[in-house]
Amino acid sequence: MPVADAAPIPLGLIESLRSARRICVFSGAGMSAESGVPTFRDALTGLWERFDAERLATPEAFHRDPSLVWGWYEWRRMKMRLAQPHAGHRALAGLERRAAQLTVITQNVDDLHERAGNTNVLHLHGSLEATRCVRCAAPFALPADIPQEPEGGRRIEPPRCASCGGRVRPGVVWFGESLPMPILQPAHDAAAACDVWITVGTSGLVYPAAELPLVAARAGATLVQINPLPTPLDAHYDHVLSGTAAQCLPELFAQERDRASLQPGRS
Ligand code: BV8
Ligand code: ZN
């Protein structure tokens, strides 16, 4: 993806960051792209290329063809396990150590934010590793080793639940399924209380997640978008940084930190 040179970071944004007490970062698949995790739309290759993500990531698809869907999630889990956090993830972990309060709200089902060191991460759409029984919801422990999947993918029969024999499903939120309230409520509260809201790497097309930036806007937060491409919600943002996550996040916080060091009394 050709990346335009990131425009200089506006001083007003640096100031907003410097004076912010509560910061929210809202990430999508683009946040993990430079770590080699295919974005949601790019994850449709090989066996799955003729499928539409929104139709594959559904309870109906799993019911109709469990080995096709389980194979897809094992392939994505392999990609996730082989991936490493990038400079953008590390910059967010560094910000958590410095900021008064940082909440990372992610649509991603990978664990790259946590692996980089962020501890306050809300997974709106679940996690690839949190597997459970589709019938009795008993948690299911996956083998520790990295799945060895062919590049083009393959069908794999899902494992069976030890207590009721039901099929095991990925711990993600599928289309048509409601988001877990114990995650959505604190995400909504963080959005309504933040001083600065930073959206990174999302097309902003999936609801109710895509409503959260508007909650922050209505609460008067400064809104920042980081994406190499325009998105339908750009008009709602005070600052749009046209660049990638691994490029813009370290740059943004380096300038904020450097500026801070120019001002007495703030580490
Ligand atoms: C629900 C987990 C109650 C699974 C996912 C209101 C209006 C319209 C539709 C609806 C609505 N309310 C509900 C719906 C239906 C539906 C929905 O939103 N449909 C959309 C498609 C129109 N929502 C639901 O079904 C939700 N549930 O509402 O329940 C209910 C129930 C029944 C009926 C009504 C209501 C559940 C949604 C959650 C689905 N699960 N993931 C899995 O991963 O397999 S969603 C999944 O897709 C991701 O989690 C993510 O949210 C989304 C993908 O979007 P992005 O992350 O943005 O990724 P994308 O590839 O699109 O874009 C990448 C972006 O990054 C691009 O902009 C690109 O330019 C940028 N980029 C690329 N490289 C970089 C970069 N940026 C920075 N750096 C880079 N290097
Ligand atoms: Zn069970």
PDB file of N, CA and C in Angstrom, residues 40-83:
ATOM      1  N   PHE A  40      -9.257  -7.780   7.798  1.00  0.00           N
ATOM      2  CA  PHE A  40     -10.446  -8.624   7.724  1.00  0.00           C
ATOM      3  C   PHE A  40     -10.768  -8.972   6.285  1.00  0.00           C
ATOM      4  N   ARG A  41     -10.623  -7.968   5.432  1.00  0.00           N
ATOM      5  CA  ARG A  41     -10.970  -8.234   4.023  1.00  0.00           C
ATOM      6  C   ARG A  41      -9.853  -8.999   3.336  1.00  0.00           C
ATOM      7  N   ASP A  42      -8.607  -8.834   3.777  1.00  0.00           N
ATOM      8  CA  ASP A  42      -7.497  -9.532   3.112  1.00  0.00           C
ATOM      9  C   ASP A  42      -7.431 -10.987   3.544  1.00  0.00           C
ATOM     10  N   ALA A  43      -8.191 -11.363   4.608  1.00  0.00           N
ATOM     11  CA  ALA A  43      -8.061 -12.733   5.133  1.00  0.00           C
ATOM     12  C   ALA A  43      -8.857 -13.719   4.287  1.00  0.00           C
ATOM     13  N   LEU A  44      -9.314 -13.262   3.137  1.00  0.00           N
ATOM     14  CA  LEU A  44     -10.113 -14.160   2.300  1.00  0.00           C
ATOM     15  C   LEU A  44      -9.292 -14.600   1.111  1.00  0.00           C
ATOM     16  N   THR A  45      -8.332 -15.531   1.371  1.00  0.00           N
ATOM     17  CA  THR A  45      -7.477 -16.050   0.279  1.00  0.00           C
ATOM     18  C   THR A  45      -7.663 -17.563   0.222  1.00  0.00           C
ATOM     19  N   GLY A  46      -7.059 -18.209  -0.765  1.00  0.00           N
ATOM     20  CA  GLY A  46      -7.062 -19.671  -0.873  1.00  0.00           C
ATOM     21  C   GLY A  46      -8.475 -20.232  -0.787  1.00  0.00           C
ATOM     22  N   LEU A  47      -8.661 -21.150   0.143  1.00  0.00           N
ATOM     23  CA  LEU A  47      -9.933 -21.881   0.289  1.00  0.00           C
ATOM     24  C   LEU A  47     -11.104 -20.917   0.456  1.00  0.00           C
ATOM     25  N   TRP A  48     -10.826 -19.690   1.008  1.00  0.00           N
ATOM     26  CA  TRP A  48     -11.918 -18.799   1.390  1.00  0.00           C
ATOM     27  C   TRP A  48     -12.099 -17.642   0.418  1.00  0.00           C
ATOM     28  N   GLU A  49     -11.320 -17.606  -0.667  1.00  0.00           N
ATOM     29  CA  GLU A  49     -11.353 -16.390  -1.511  1.00  0.00           C
ATOM     30  C   GLU A  49     -12.727 -16.148  -2.119  1.00  0.00           C
ATOM     31  N   ARG A  50     -13.521 -17.196  -2.282  1.00  0.00           N
ATOM     32  CA  ARG A  50     -14.828 -16.949  -2.913  1.00  0.00           C
ATOM     33  C   ARG A  50     -15.881 -16.594  -1.865  1.00  0.00           C
ATOM     34  N   PHE A  51     -15.428 -16.426  -0.612  1.00  0.00           N
ATOM     35  CA  PHE A  51     -16.401 -16.117   0.442  1.00  0.00           C
ATOM     36  C   PHE A  51     -16.350 -14.652   0.822  1.00  0.00           C
ATOM     37  N   ASP A  52     -17.410 -14.196   1.403  1.00  0.00           N
ATOM     38  CA  ASP A  52     -17.512 -12.814   1.867  1.00  0.00           C
ATOM     39  C   ASP A  52     -17.352 -12.860   3.392  1.00  0.00           C
ATOM     40  N   ALA A  53     -16.430 -12.077   3.948  1.00  0.00           N
ATOM     41  CA  ALA A  53     -16.079 -12.165   5.369  1.00  0.00           C
ATOM     42  C   ALA A  53     -17.321 -12.089   6.248  1.00  0.00           C
ATOM     43  N   GLU A  54     -18.196 -11.157   5.903  1.00  0.00           N
ATOM     44  CA  GLU A  54     -19.359 -10.981   6.764  1.00  0.00           C
ATOM     45  C   GLU A  54     -20.246 -12.206   6.739  1.00  0.00           C
ATOM     46  N   ARG A  55     -20.066 -13.075   5.700  1.00  0.00           N
ATOM     47  CA  ARG A  55     -20.942 -14.253   5.645  1.00  0.00           C
ATOM     48  C   ARG A  55     -20.212 -15.474   6.216  1.00  0.00           C
ATOM     49  N   LEU A  56     -18.885 -15.358   6.325  1.00  0.00           N
ATOM     50  CA  LEU A  56     -18.105 -16.484   6.865  1.00  0.00           C
ATOM     51  C   LEU A  56     -18.055 -16.375   8.391  1.00  0.00           C
ATOM     52  N   ALA A  57     -18.012 -15.138   8.873  1.00  0.00           N
ATOM     53  CA  ALA A  57     -17.922 -14.896  10.321  1.00  0.00           C
ATOM     54  C   ALA A  57     -19.332 -14.793  10.910  1.00  0.00           C
ATOM     55  N   THR A  58     -20.109 -15.879  10.754  1.00  0.00           N
ATOM     56  CA  THR A  58     -21.491 -15.902  11.255  1.00  0.00           C
ATOM     57  C   THR A  58     -21.814 -17.260  11.876  1.00  0.00           C
ATOM     58  N   PRO A  59     -22.762 -17.293  12.830  1.00  0.00           N
ATOM     59  CA  PRO A  59     -23.175 -18.591  13.409  1.00  0.00           C
ATOM     60  C   PRO A  59     -23.743 -19.512  12.321  1.00  0.00           C
ATOM     61  N   GLU A  60     -24.426 -18.913  11.341  1.00  0.00           N
ATOM     62  CA  GLU A  60     -25.034 -19.716  10.263  1.00  0.00           C
ATOM     63  C   GLU A  60     -23.948 -20.441   9.464  1.00  0.00           C
ATOM     64  N   ALA A  61     -22.864 -19.715   9.136  1.00  0.00           N
ATOM     65  CA  ALA A  61     -21.785 -20.343   8.337  1.00  0.00           C
ATOM     66  C   ALA A  61     -21.160 -21.494   9.120  1.00  0.00           C
ATOM     67  N   PHE A  62     -20.987 -21.289  10.442  1.00  0.00           N
ATOM     68  CA  PHE A  62     -20.364 -22.346  11.268  1.00  0.00           C
ATOM     69  C   PHE A  62     -21.281 -23.553  11.346  1.00  0.00           C
ATOM     70  N   HIS A  63     -22.583 -23.263  11.425  1.00  0.00           N
ATOM     71  CA  HIS A  63     -23.554 -24.372  11.494  1.00  0.00           C
ATOM     72  C   HIS A  63     -23.569 -25.132  10.174  1.00  0.00           C
ATOM     73  N   ARG A  64     -23.538 -24.348   9.068  1.00  0.00           N
ATOM     74  CA  ARG A  64     -23.637 -24.941   7.720  1.00  0.00           C
ATOM     75  C   ARG A  64     -22.373 -25.739   7.382  1.00  0.00           C
ATOM     76  N   ASP A  65     -21.211 -25.203   7.688  1.00  0.00           N
ATOM     77  CA  ASP A  65     -19.955 -25.840   7.253  1.00  0.00           C
ATOM     78  C   ASP A  65     -18.865 -25.604   8.300  1.00  0.00           C
ATOM     79  N   PRO A  66     -18.974 -26.314   9.457  1.00  0.00           N
ATOM     80  CA  PRO A  66     -18.042 -26.049  10.579  1.00  0.00           C
ATOM     81  C   PRO A  66     -16.572 -26.234  10.218  1.00  0.00           C
ATOM     82  N   SER A  67     -16.242 -27.211   9.375  1.00  0.00           N
ATOM     83  CA  SER A  67     -14.807 -27.442   9.107  1.00  0.00           C
ATOM     84  C   SER A  67     -14.221 -26.344   8.226  1.00  0.00           C
ATOM     85  N   LEU A  68     -15.065 -25.738   7.374  1.00  0.00           N
ATOM     86  CA  LEU A  68     -14.580 -24.621   6.555  1.00  0.00           C
ATOM     87  C   LEU A  68     -14.265 -23.421   7.450  1.00  0.00           C
ATOM     88  N   VAL A  69     -15.208 -23.119   8.368  1.00  0.00           N
ATOM     89  CA  VAL A  69     -15.045 -21.943   9.236  1.00  0.00           C
ATOM     90  C   VAL A  69     -13.924 -22.177  10.266  1.00  0.00           C
ATOM     91  N   TRP A  70     -13.885 -23.393  10.863  1.00  0.00           N
ATOM     92  CA  TRP A  70     -12.831 -23.653  11.858  1.00  0.00           C
ATOM     93  C   TRP A  70     -11.463 -23.577  11.190  1.00  0.00           C
ATOM     94  N   GLY A  71     -11.370 -24.111   9.937  1.00  0.00           N
ATOM     95  CA  GLY A  71     -10.107 -24.043   9.189  1.00  0.00           C
ATOM     96  C   GLY A  71      -9.658 -22.594   8.997  1.00  0.00           C
ATOM     97  N   TRP A  72     -10.662 -21.713   8.699  1.00  0.00           N
ATOM     98  CA  TRP A  72     -10.357 -20.285   8.496  1.00  0.00           C
ATOM     99  C   TRP A  72      -9.792 -19.697   9.778  1.00  0.00           C
ATOM    100  N   TYR A  73     -10.385 -19.969  10.911  1.00  0.00           N
ATOM    101  CA  TYR A  73      -9.916 -19.397  12.179  1.00  0.00           C
ATOM    102  C   TYR A  73      -8.570 -19.974  12.603  1.00  0.00           C
ATOM    103  N   GLU A  74      -8.314 -21.246  12.317  1.00  0.00           N
ATOM    104  CA  GLU A  74      -7.002 -21.811  12.650  1.00  0.00           C
ATOM    105  C   GLU A  74      -5.919 -21.177  11.778  1.00  0.00           C
ATOM    106  N   TRP A  75      -6.245 -20.888  10.506  1.00  0.00           N
ATOM    107  CA  TRP A  75      -5.291 -20.220   9.599  1.00  0.00           C
ATOM    108  C   TRP A  75      -5.003 -18.806  10.120  1.00  0.00           C
ATOM    109  N   ARG A  76      -6.064 -18.091  10.538  1.00  0.00           N
ATOM    110  CA  ARG A  76      -5.870 -16.733  11.059  1.00  0.00           C
ATOM    111  C   ARG A  76      -5.113 -16.781  12.380  1.00  0.00           C
ATOM    112  N   ARG A  77      -5.381 -17.829  13.197  1.00  0.00           N
ATOM    113  CA  ARG A  77      -4.682 -17.939  14.489  1.00  0.00           C
ATOM    114  C   ARG A  77      -3.189 -18.194  14.244  1.00  0.00           C
ATOM    115  N   MET A  78      -2.848 -18.976  13.209  1.00  0.00           N
ATOM    116  CA  MET A  78      -1.444 -19.204  12.838  1.00  0.00           C
ATOM    117  C   MET A  78      -0.799 -17.861  12.488  1.00  0.00           C
ATOM    118  N   LYS A  79      -1.490 -17.071  11.654  1.00  0.00           N
ATOM    119  CA  LYS A  79      -0.945 -15.770  11.237  1.00  0.00           C
ATOM    120  C   LYS A  79      -0.723 -14.878  12.457  1.00  0.00           C
ATOM    121  N   MET A  80      -1.667 -14.932  13.365  1.00  0.00           N
ATOM    122  CA  MET A  80      -1.555 -14.078  14.562  1.00  0.00           C
ATOM    123  C   MET A  80      -0.381 -14.508  15.435  1.00  0.00           C
ATOM    124  N   ARG A  81      -0.253 -15.817  15.623  1.00  0.00           N
ATOM    125  CA  ARG A  81       0.834 -16.308  16.498  1.00  0.00           C
ATOM    126  C   ARG A  81       2.209 -16.042  15.881  1.00  0.00           C
ATOM    127  N   LEU A  82       2.296 -16.030  14.546  1.00  0.00           N
ATOM    128  CA  LEU A  82       3.594 -15.799  13.885  1.00  0.00           C
ATOM    129  C   LEU A  82       3.917 -14.319  13.828  1.00  0.00           C
ATOM    130  N   ALA A  83       2.919 -13.470  14.107  1.00  0.00           N
ATOM    131  CA  ALA A  83       3.111 -12.018  13.995  1.00  0.00           C
ATOM    132  C   ALA A  83       3.781 -11.464  15.258  1.00  0.00           C
TER     133      ALA A  83
END
